[in-house]
Amino acid sequence: MRAFLFLLSLLVFAPSAVAARTILVLGDSLSAGYGIRPQQAWPSLLAERLADERPDYSVANLSISGETTAGGRSRLTAALAEHRPAVVILALGANDGLRGLPLQQMENNLEAMIAAAKKAGARVLLAGMRLPPNYGPYADQFYRRFGAIAKAEKTAYLPFLLEPLASRPDLFQADGLHPTAAAQPLLLDHVWPALRPLLK
């Protein structure tokens, strides 16, 4: 009888034991798959890789084209409550920079999101961004903020999300800003080494 009850308990509790933990991606058009099919975007490719290599994790991609750090901050509390992620990838800031928004405002928003994610028990990967050189000194200050935030908050850091595409104009759409479908596997391969240590 004891053996039967033990086996029964395994059947009852097994589903929760193997339930996939969530990786929440909070980004802008670069992660939402602007101009391509959503299933071609790197977060969708990440979900496919996880299904093969780490089936104990799933992906919730809440990226929205045009999103700023302020927009992401306003949505994060609800997202954390709904998805209860084990890992949060913050890939926001590009639109703040392109609009020339105050860098202190961006920094405050990112720090608040990191703090909220950590308080919810999630590990955080911060993805940085660069601006075109014609933005002058602002572009350098913008880029440096990401590294400073990651260091201060002691969080995992990917300095430049689009690094593998920087010298490949053929991997961008006609607007010169958004990666093509062909670029998405390269983005995934770039994100993966920074993300993998967080998959505990």
PDB file of C-alpha atoms in Angstrom, residues 21-23 25 42-59 87 89 124-127 156-164 183-200:
ATOM      1  CA  ARG A  21       9.982  28.180 -16.004  1.00  0.00           C
ATOM      2  CA  THR A  22       9.459  31.371 -17.964  1.00  0.00           C
ATOM      3  CA  ILE A  23      11.949  33.676 -19.632  1.00  0.00           C
ATOM      4  CA  VAL A  25      11.532  39.188 -22.914  1.00  0.00           C
ATOM      5  CA  TRP A  42      14.953  35.853 -32.140  1.00  0.00           C
ATOM      6  CA  PRO A  43      12.766  35.317 -29.033  1.00  0.00           C
ATOM      7  CA  SER A  44      10.728  32.763 -30.995  1.00  0.00           C
ATOM      8  CA  LEU A  45      13.935  31.089 -32.132  1.00  0.00           C
ATOM      9  CA  LEU A  46      15.015  31.088 -28.488  1.00  0.00           C
ATOM     10  CA  ALA A  47      11.842  29.206 -27.583  1.00  0.00           C
ATOM     11  CA  GLU A  48      12.678  26.605 -30.225  1.00  0.00           C
ATOM     12  CA  ARG A  49      16.214  26.193 -28.907  1.00  0.00           C
ATOM     13  CA  LEU A  50      14.970  25.835 -25.360  1.00  0.00           C
ATOM     14  CA  ALA A  51      12.528  23.144 -26.443  1.00  0.00           C
ATOM     15  CA  ASP A  52      15.535  21.130 -27.632  1.00  0.00           C
ATOM     16  CA  GLU A  53      18.173  22.032 -25.052  1.00  0.00           C
ATOM     17  CA  ARG A  54      16.319  23.251 -21.947  1.00  0.00           C
ATOM     18  CA  PRO A  55      12.691  22.094 -22.094  1.00  0.00           C
ATOM     19  CA  ASP A  56      12.301  23.208 -18.473  1.00  0.00           C
ATOM     20  CA  TYR A  57      12.137  26.803 -19.768  1.00  0.00           C
ATOM     21  CA  SER A  58       9.635  28.611 -21.986  1.00  0.00           C
ATOM     22  CA  VAL A  59       9.536  32.131 -23.466  1.00  0.00           C
ATOM     23  CA  VAL A  87      14.571  35.202 -15.992  1.00  0.00           C
ATOM     24  CA  ILE A  89      15.612  39.933 -20.517  1.00  0.00           C
ATOM     25  CA  VAL A 124      17.981  39.692 -15.117  1.00  0.00           C
ATOM     26  CA  LEU A 125      19.884  40.070 -18.379  1.00  0.00           C
ATOM     27  CA  LEU A 126      20.252  43.679 -19.528  1.00  0.00           C
ATOM     28  CA  ALA A 127      20.845  44.129 -23.267  1.00  0.00           C
ATOM     29  CA  ALA A 156      24.096  40.026 -16.328  1.00  0.00           C
ATOM     30  CA  TYR A 157      24.933  42.266 -19.279  1.00  0.00           C
ATOM     31  CA  LEU A 158      25.021  42.024 -23.054  1.00  0.00           C
ATOM     32  CA  PRO A 159      26.737  45.250 -24.175  1.00  0.00           C
ATOM     33  CA  PHE A 160      25.194  45.597 -27.648  1.00  0.00           C
ATOM     34  CA  LEU A 161      22.246  43.519 -28.844  1.00  0.00           C
ATOM     35  CA  LEU A 162      22.982  44.137 -32.532  1.00  0.00           C
ATOM     36  CA  GLU A 163      26.741  43.548 -32.303  1.00  0.00           C
ATOM     37  CA  PRO A 164      26.914  40.683 -34.867  1.00  0.00           C
ATOM     38  CA  ALA A 183      19.671  38.135 -39.058  1.00  0.00           C
ATOM     39  CA  GLN A 184      17.576  36.610 -36.286  1.00  0.00           C
ATOM     40  CA  PRO A 185      19.607  33.387 -35.817  1.00  0.00           C
ATOM     41  CA  LEU A 186      22.715  35.558 -35.415  1.00  0.00           C
ATOM     42  CA  LEU A 187      20.983  37.595 -32.742  1.00  0.00           C
ATOM     43  CA  LEU A 188      19.978  34.439 -30.916  1.00  0.00           C
ATOM     44  CA  ASP A 189      23.530  33.079 -31.053  1.00  0.00           C
ATOM     45  CA  HIS A 190      24.707  36.419 -29.643  1.00  0.00           C
ATOM     46  CA  VAL A 191      22.202  36.451 -26.774  1.00  0.00           C
ATOM     47  CA  TRP A 192      22.569  32.781 -25.874  1.00  0.00           C
ATOM     48  CA  PRO A 193      26.028  32.851 -24.184  1.00  0.00           C
ATOM     49  CA  ALA A 194      24.909  35.702 -21.919  1.00  0.00           C
ATOM     50  CA  LEU A 195      21.582  34.050 -21.140  1.00  0.00           C
ATOM     51  CA  ARG A 196      22.689  30.463 -20.652  1.00  0.00           C
ATOM     52  CA  PRO A 197      24.400  30.947 -17.233  1.00  0.00           C
ATOM     53  CA  LEU A 198      21.090  32.297 -15.893  1.00  0.00           C
ATOM     54  CA  LEU A 199      19.258  29.069 -16.703  1.00  0.00           C
ATOM     55  CA  LYS A 200      19.826  27.338 -13.383  1.00  0.00           C
TER      56      LYS A 200
END
